[in-house]
Amino acid sequence: MTWMDPARAASWDAHAHVIGDPSRYPLAPGRGYTPAPAALDDYLAMLDHHGIGRGVLVQPSVYGHDHECLLDALYRANGRLRGIAVPAPDSTARALERLHAHGVRGIRCNLINPGGLAPAAVETWRPVLHALGWHVELQVPIADQPDWIALVESFTAGPYGLRVAIDHMGRPAPGHLDPASAPLDRLVALVRDGGCFVKLSAPYRLSAEPPPWRDVAPLARALVAANPAACLWASDWPHVDTAGSVRTGDLLEALDLWCPDEATRLLVTGAAAHRLYGDP
């Protein structure tokens, strides 16, 4: 089967961004980078070209807590896309419910870029997040964050426990990709035990090689082998804050290296994403 096959209609791209016209959607003054515009129509055309049925738009750090660009894209996508928000710390339950009505299904704590949401801010929202079925997405460089497992467990524990997805395979540095080495061995174990989801995404941010980034393959394969139903494939389109261009076709070629068979690829591109982003 190819990525143009209609059977791929159930597949998901679990992480992408839309960047609007800055005259209509101003970028946050304290942002860590300045991206080029990346239109919703171009993103949907990419999904169509590769036969990917659905997508997830993650609020980029360059917009801070202003979700107008994200909400406009979700509305115009007519239910095809879900969203991940970065609410202001003083957001009310009603504000979160409004985001849910627009297709948002989780919040993101970005511990790398400016403009992120501090994990402590999530505590006051736990009852409403749990009731809505939302999860927490963490962009965290696990090698530089010694307490990252405790942070994950702080979200998942208790009567209002939330599911957690780790972005970009934990953001290991190039040259430090051995899945048997700490702390990647602990990430593999956590995924194996059902303690978190993980996004198989942005290999170009982790690799010291050109596409298909073969040095990332051992880590990605170890995560898939540990628990394919907890792995999500994502394009990270439009590849903001990177040097050089990235082709979605190369990312799909990398996925073929990571997943040994068609059934596993369908799990990684569909099952986990539907659990997190699909309708209850």
Short mmCIF file of C-alpha atoms in Angstrom, two decimals:
data_model
loop_
_atom_site.label_atom_id
_atom_site.label_comp_id
_atom_site.label_asym_id
_atom_site.label_seq_id
_atom_site.Cartn_x
_atom_site.Cartn_y
_atom_site.Cartn_z
CA MET A 1 0.00 0.00 0.00
CA THR A 2 1.15 3.54 -0.68
CA TRP A 3 0.41 6.75 1.14
CA MET A 4 -2.10 7.60 -1.58
CA ASP A 5 -4.17 4.49 -0.85
CA PRO A 6 -7.72 5.24 0.44
CA ALA A 7 -7.07 2.86 3.34
CA ARG A 8 -4.79 5.56 4.74
CA ALA A 9 -7.78 7.82 5.35
CA ALA A 10 -7.78 6.83 9.03
CA SER A 11 -4.17 8.02 9.46
CA TRP A 12 -3.18 11.06 11.50
CA ASP A 13 -0.41 13.63 11.41
CA ALA A 14 -0.15 14.25 15.15
CA HIS A 15 1.88 17.47 15.19
CA ALA A 16 1.87 20.47 12.86
CA HIS A 17 1.59 24.25 13.02
CA VAL A 18 -0.20 26.91 10.99
CA ILE A 19 1.35 30.38 10.87
CA GLY A 20 -0.95 33.13 9.67
CA ASP A 21 -0.43 36.50 8.03
CA PRO A 22 1.35 38.59 10.71
CA SER A 23 -0.75 41.61 9.86
CA ARG A 24 -3.81 39.67 11.01
CA TYR A 25 -2.21 37.38 13.60
CA PRO A 26 0.65 39.28 15.27
CA LEU A 27 3.54 37.25 16.65
CA ALA A 28 4.37 37.49 20.34
CA PRO A 29 7.09 40.08 21.07
CA GLY A 30 9.08 37.72 23.31
CA ARG A 31 9.18 34.83 20.83
CA GLY A 32 12.27 32.71 20.34
CA TYR A 33 12.19 32.74 16.53
CA THR A 34 10.27 34.34 13.66
CA PRO A 35 8.66 31.81 11.29
CA ALA A 36 7.52 32.39 7.74
CA PRO A 37 3.76 32.20 7.11
CA ALA A 38 2.47 28.64 6.66
CA ALA A 39 -1.11 28.61 5.40
CA LEU A 40 -3.82 26.17 6.35
CA ASP A 41 -4.55 25.46 2.67
CA ASP A 42 -0.93 24.44 2.13
CA TYR A 43 -1.04 22.11 5.12
CA LEU A 44 -4.27 20.47 3.96
CA ALA A 45 -2.79 20.09 0.47
CA MET A 46 0.20 18.28 2.01
CA LEU A 47 -2.11 15.91 3.86
CA ASP A 48 -4.10 15.27 0.68
CA HIS A 49 -0.98 14.66 -1.39
CA HIS A 50 0.19 11.95 1.00
CA GLY A 51 -3.24 10.48 1.67
CA ILE A 52 -3.25 11.42 5.36
CA GLY A 53 -6.77 11.74 6.67
CA ARG A 54 -6.50 13.97 9.73
CA GLY A 55 -4.10 16.31 11.48
CA VAL A 56 -3.35 18.02 14.78
CA LEU A 57 -2.42 21.70 14.97
CA VAL A 58 -0.27 22.57 17.95
CA GLN A 59 -0.28 26.15 19.21
CA PRO A 60 3.21 27.45 18.30
CA SER A 61 5.21 29.27 20.94
CA VAL A 62 5.42 32.37 18.70
CA TYR A 63 1.74 33.11 19.43
CA GLY A 64 2.00 32.78 23.19
CA HIS A 65 -1.51 32.39 24.61
CA ASP A 66 -3.29 34.00 21.63
CA HIS A 67 -5.21 31.21 19.89
CA GLU A 68 -6.99 33.19 17.18
CA CYS A 69 -4.91 31.75 14.33
CA LEU A 70 -5.33 28.21 15.66
CA LEU A 71 -9.08 28.56 16.17
CA ASP A 72 -9.58 30.06 12.70
CA ALA A 73 -7.72 27.13 11.14
CA LEU A 74 -9.73 24.55 13.11
CA TYR A 75 -12.95 26.23 12.05
CA ARG A 76 -12.01 26.35 8.38
CA ALA A 77 -10.83 22.74 8.40
CA ASN A 78 -14.42 21.71 9.16
CA GLY A 79 -13.65 19.00 11.70
CA ARG A 80 -10.69 17.41 9.92
CA LEU A 81 -8.17 18.81 12.40
CA ARG A 82 -7.78 18.84 16.17
CA GLY A 83 -5.90 21.39 18.24
CA ILE A 84 -3.48 21.58 21.14
CA ALA A 85 -3.67 24.82 23.11
CA VAL A 86 -1.40 26.86 25.39
CA PRO A 87 -3.93 28.63 27.62
CA ALA A 88 -3.03 31.64 29.71
CA PRO A 89 -2.39 30.60 33.32
CA ASP A 90 -5.48 32.47 34.51
CA SER A 91 -7.82 30.77 32.02
CA THR A 92 -11.16 29.70 33.43
CA ALA A 93 -12.96 26.40 33.02
CA ARG A 94 -15.37 28.16 30.67
CA ALA A 95 -12.48 29.31 28.48
CA LEU A 96 -11.16 25.75 28.25
CA GLU A 97 -14.62 24.45 27.38
CA ARG A 98 -14.80 27.05 24.59
CA LEU A 99 -11.53 25.72 23.19
CA HIS A 100 -12.90 22.20 23.39
CA ALA A 101 -15.96 23.22 21.38
CA HIS A 102 -13.59 24.42 18.63
CA GLY A 103 -11.76 21.08 18.47
CA VAL A 104 -8.95 21.48 21.02
CA ARG A 105 -8.11 18.22 22.79
CA GLY A 106 -5.06 18.99 24.92
CA ILE A 107 -2.60 21.52 26.28
CA ARG A 108 1.11 21.86 25.69
CA CYS A 109 3.88 22.62 28.14
CA ASN A 110 6.90 23.70 26.10
CA LEU A 111 10.02 23.70 28.25
CA ILE A 112 12.31 24.68 25.36
CA ASN A 113 10.94 27.79 23.64
CA PRO A 114 9.93 31.10 25.25
CA GLY A 115 6.20 31.63 25.63
CA GLY A 116 5.44 28.18 26.96
CA LEU A 117 3.11 27.16 29.76
CA ALA A 118 4.66 26.23 33.11
CA PRO A 119 3.60 22.74 34.26
CA ALA A 120 2.50 24.16 37.63
CA ALA A 121 -0.23 26.13 35.85
CA VAL A 122 -1.94 22.89 34.86
CA GLU A 123 -2.76 21.90 38.44
CA THR A 124 -5.74 24.22 38.85
CA TRP A 125 -7.30 22.90 35.63
CA ARG A 126 -6.95 19.19 36.31
CA PRO A 127 -10.65 18.50 37.11
CA VAL A 128 -11.91 20.21 33.95
CA LEU A 129 -9.13 18.75 31.78
CA HIS A 130 -9.93 15.29 33.07
CA ALA A 131 -13.66 15.79 32.44
CA LEU A 132 -12.99 16.99 28.88
CA GLY A 133 -10.70 14.02 28.16
CA TRP A 134 -7.74 16.26 27.36
CA HIS A 135 -4.10 15.30 27.69
CA VAL A 136 -0.82 17.14 28.27
CA GLU A 137 1.84 17.39 25.59
CA LEU A 138 5.37 17.96 26.85
CA GLN A 139 8.21 19.36 24.81
CA VAL A 140 11.06 18.60 27.15
CA PRO A 141 14.75 17.82 26.54
CA ILE A 142 14.81 14.82 28.85
CA ALA A 143 18.61 14.66 29.01
CA ASP A 144 18.64 18.17 30.51
CA GLN A 145 15.62 17.73 32.79
CA PRO A 146 16.51 15.26 35.55
CA ASP A 147 13.02 15.33 37.05
CA TRP A 148 11.17 14.70 33.79
CA ILE A 149 9.75 11.33 34.89
CA ALA A 150 8.46 12.86 38.13
CA LEU A 151 6.88 15.59 36.01
CA VAL A 152 5.10 13.02 33.82
CA GLU A 153 3.91 11.12 36.88
CA SER A 154 2.65 14.32 38.49
CA PHE A 155 0.22 14.66 35.57
CA THR A 156 -0.84 11.03 35.35
CA ALA A 157 -1.37 10.37 39.08
CA GLY A 158 -4.45 10.86 41.22
CA PRO A 159 -8.20 10.97 40.67
CA TYR A 160 -7.81 13.57 37.91
CA GLY A 161 -4.94 11.83 36.17
CA LEU A 162 -4.17 13.05 32.64
CA ARG A 163 -2.52 11.26 29.77
CA VAL A 164 0.85 12.63 28.64
CA ALA A 165 2.51 12.70 25.21
CA ILE A 166 6.24 13.43 24.91
CA ASP A 167 7.14 15.49 21.84
CA HIS A 168 9.86 14.58 19.38
CA MET A 169 11.16 11.42 21.10
CA GLY A 170 12.28 13.42 24.12
CA ARG A 171 14.48 15.82 22.12
CA PRO A 172 17.84 14.03 22.58
CA ALA A 173 20.85 15.84 21.16
CA PRO A 174 22.48 14.63 17.92
CA GLY A 175 25.00 11.92 18.70
CA HIS A 176 23.14 10.87 21.87
CA LEU A 177 20.50 8.59 20.38
CA ASP A 178 21.32 5.17 21.85
CA PRO A 179 18.02 3.82 23.23
CA ALA A 180 19.93 1.72 25.77
CA SER A 181 21.60 4.78 27.32
CA ALA A 182 20.17 7.02 30.01
CA PRO A 183 17.75 8.71 29.93
CA LEU A 184 16.41 7.26 26.67
CA ASP A 185 16.24 3.80 28.24
CA ARG A 186 13.83 5.22 30.79
CA LEU A 187 11.69 6.79 28.08
CA VAL A 188 11.49 3.43 26.29
CA ALA A 189 10.52 1.73 29.56
CA LEU A 190 7.87 4.35 30.33
CA VAL A 191 6.34 3.91 26.87
CA ARG A 192 6.47 0.13 27.29
CA ASP A 193 4.65 0.35 30.62
CA GLY A 194 1.93 2.65 29.29
CA GLY A 195 3.16 5.61 31.32
CA CYS A 196 3.11 8.02 28.39
CA PHE A 197 2.67 8.41 24.66
CA VAL A 198 5.56 9.54 22.47
CA LYS A 199 5.67 11.35 19.14
CA LEU A 200 7.91 9.83 16.48
CA SER A 201 8.58 13.20 14.94
CA ALA A 202 11.21 15.76 13.93
CA PRO A 203 14.11 13.35 13.29
CA TYR A 204 15.92 16.24 11.60
CA ARG A 205 16.07 18.01 14.98
CA LEU A 206 17.81 14.98 16.52
CA SER A 207 20.05 13.77 13.73
CA ALA A 208 23.56 14.51 12.55
CA GLU A 209 22.81 12.94 9.16
CA PRO A 210 20.79 13.80 6.03
CA PRO A 211 17.42 12.18 5.29
CA PRO A 212 16.22 9.60 6.10
CA TRP A 213 18.20 10.27 9.31
CA ARG A 214 19.33 6.69 9.83
CA ASP A 215 21.02 7.50 13.13
CA VAL A 216 17.56 8.13 14.63
CA ALA A 217 16.23 4.73 13.54
CA PRO A 218 17.47 2.67 16.55
CA LEU A 219 15.67 4.97 18.99
CA ALA A 220 12.47 5.11 16.96
CA ARG A 221 12.49 1.33 16.49
CA ALA A 222 13.01 0.77 20.22
CA LEU A 223 10.00 2.97 21.02
CA VAL A 224 7.85 1.20 18.45
CA ALA A 225 8.95 -2.22 19.69
CA ALA A 226 8.17 -1.19 23.26
CA ASN A 227 4.56 -0.20 22.56
CA PRO A 228 3.43 0.74 19.05
CA ALA A 229 -0.03 1.66 20.34
CA ALA A 230 1.58 4.47 22.38
CA CYS A 231 3.55 5.93 19.44
CA LEU A 232 2.29 8.72 17.21
CA TRP A 233 3.73 9.69 13.84
CA ALA A 234 3.90 13.40 13.09
CA SER A 235 5.28 15.60 10.32
CA ASP A 236 6.11 18.65 12.47
CA TRP A 237 5.08 20.69 9.38
CA PRO A 238 6.13 23.40 8.42
CA HIS A 239 9.37 22.60 10.30
CA VAL A 240 9.73 25.95 12.01
CA ASP A 241 13.04 27.12 13.47
CA THR A 242 15.12 24.73 11.37
CA ALA A 243 17.94 25.27 8.92
CA GLY A 244 17.06 24.08 5.43
CA SER A 245 13.94 22.52 4.00
CA VAL A 246 12.31 19.24 5.01
CA ARG A 247 10.26 17.01 2.70
CA THR A 248 7.29 15.07 4.03
CA GLY A 249 8.22 12.24 1.67
CA ASP A 250 11.54 11.87 3.50
CA LEU A 251 9.71 11.73 6.82
CA LEU A 252 7.50 8.94 5.51
CA GLU A 253 10.55 7.09 4.21
CA ALA A 254 12.01 7.33 7.71
CA LEU A 255 8.79 5.90 9.13
CA ASP A 256 9.17 2.92 6.82
CA LEU A 257 12.62 2.34 8.35
CA TRP A 258 11.20 2.55 11.86
CA CYS A 259 8.19 0.29 11.46
CA PRO A 260 8.76 -3.29 10.31
CA ASP A 261 5.39 -3.94 8.69
CA GLU A 262 2.21 -2.38 7.42
CA ALA A 263 0.15 -3.31 10.48
CA THR A 264 2.62 -1.54 12.77
CA ARG A 265 2.68 1.55 10.55
CA LEU A 266 -1.10 1.72 10.70
CA LEU A 267 -0.96 1.54 14.51
CA VAL A 268 1.59 4.32 14.70
CA THR A 269 -0.29 6.58 12.29
CA GLY A 270 -3.75 5.87 13.62
CA ALA A 271 -4.52 4.05 16.87
CA ALA A 272 -2.71 6.21 19.40
CA ALA A 273 -3.75 9.46 17.73
CA HIS A 274 -7.39 8.43 17.67
CA ARG A 275 -7.23 7.69 21.39
CA LEU A 276 -5.85 11.15 22.14
CA TYR A 277 -7.54 13.32 19.54
CA GLY A 278 -10.57 11.45 18.26
CA ASP A 279 -14.06 11.90 19.57
CA PRO A 280 -14.80 10.08 22.83
#
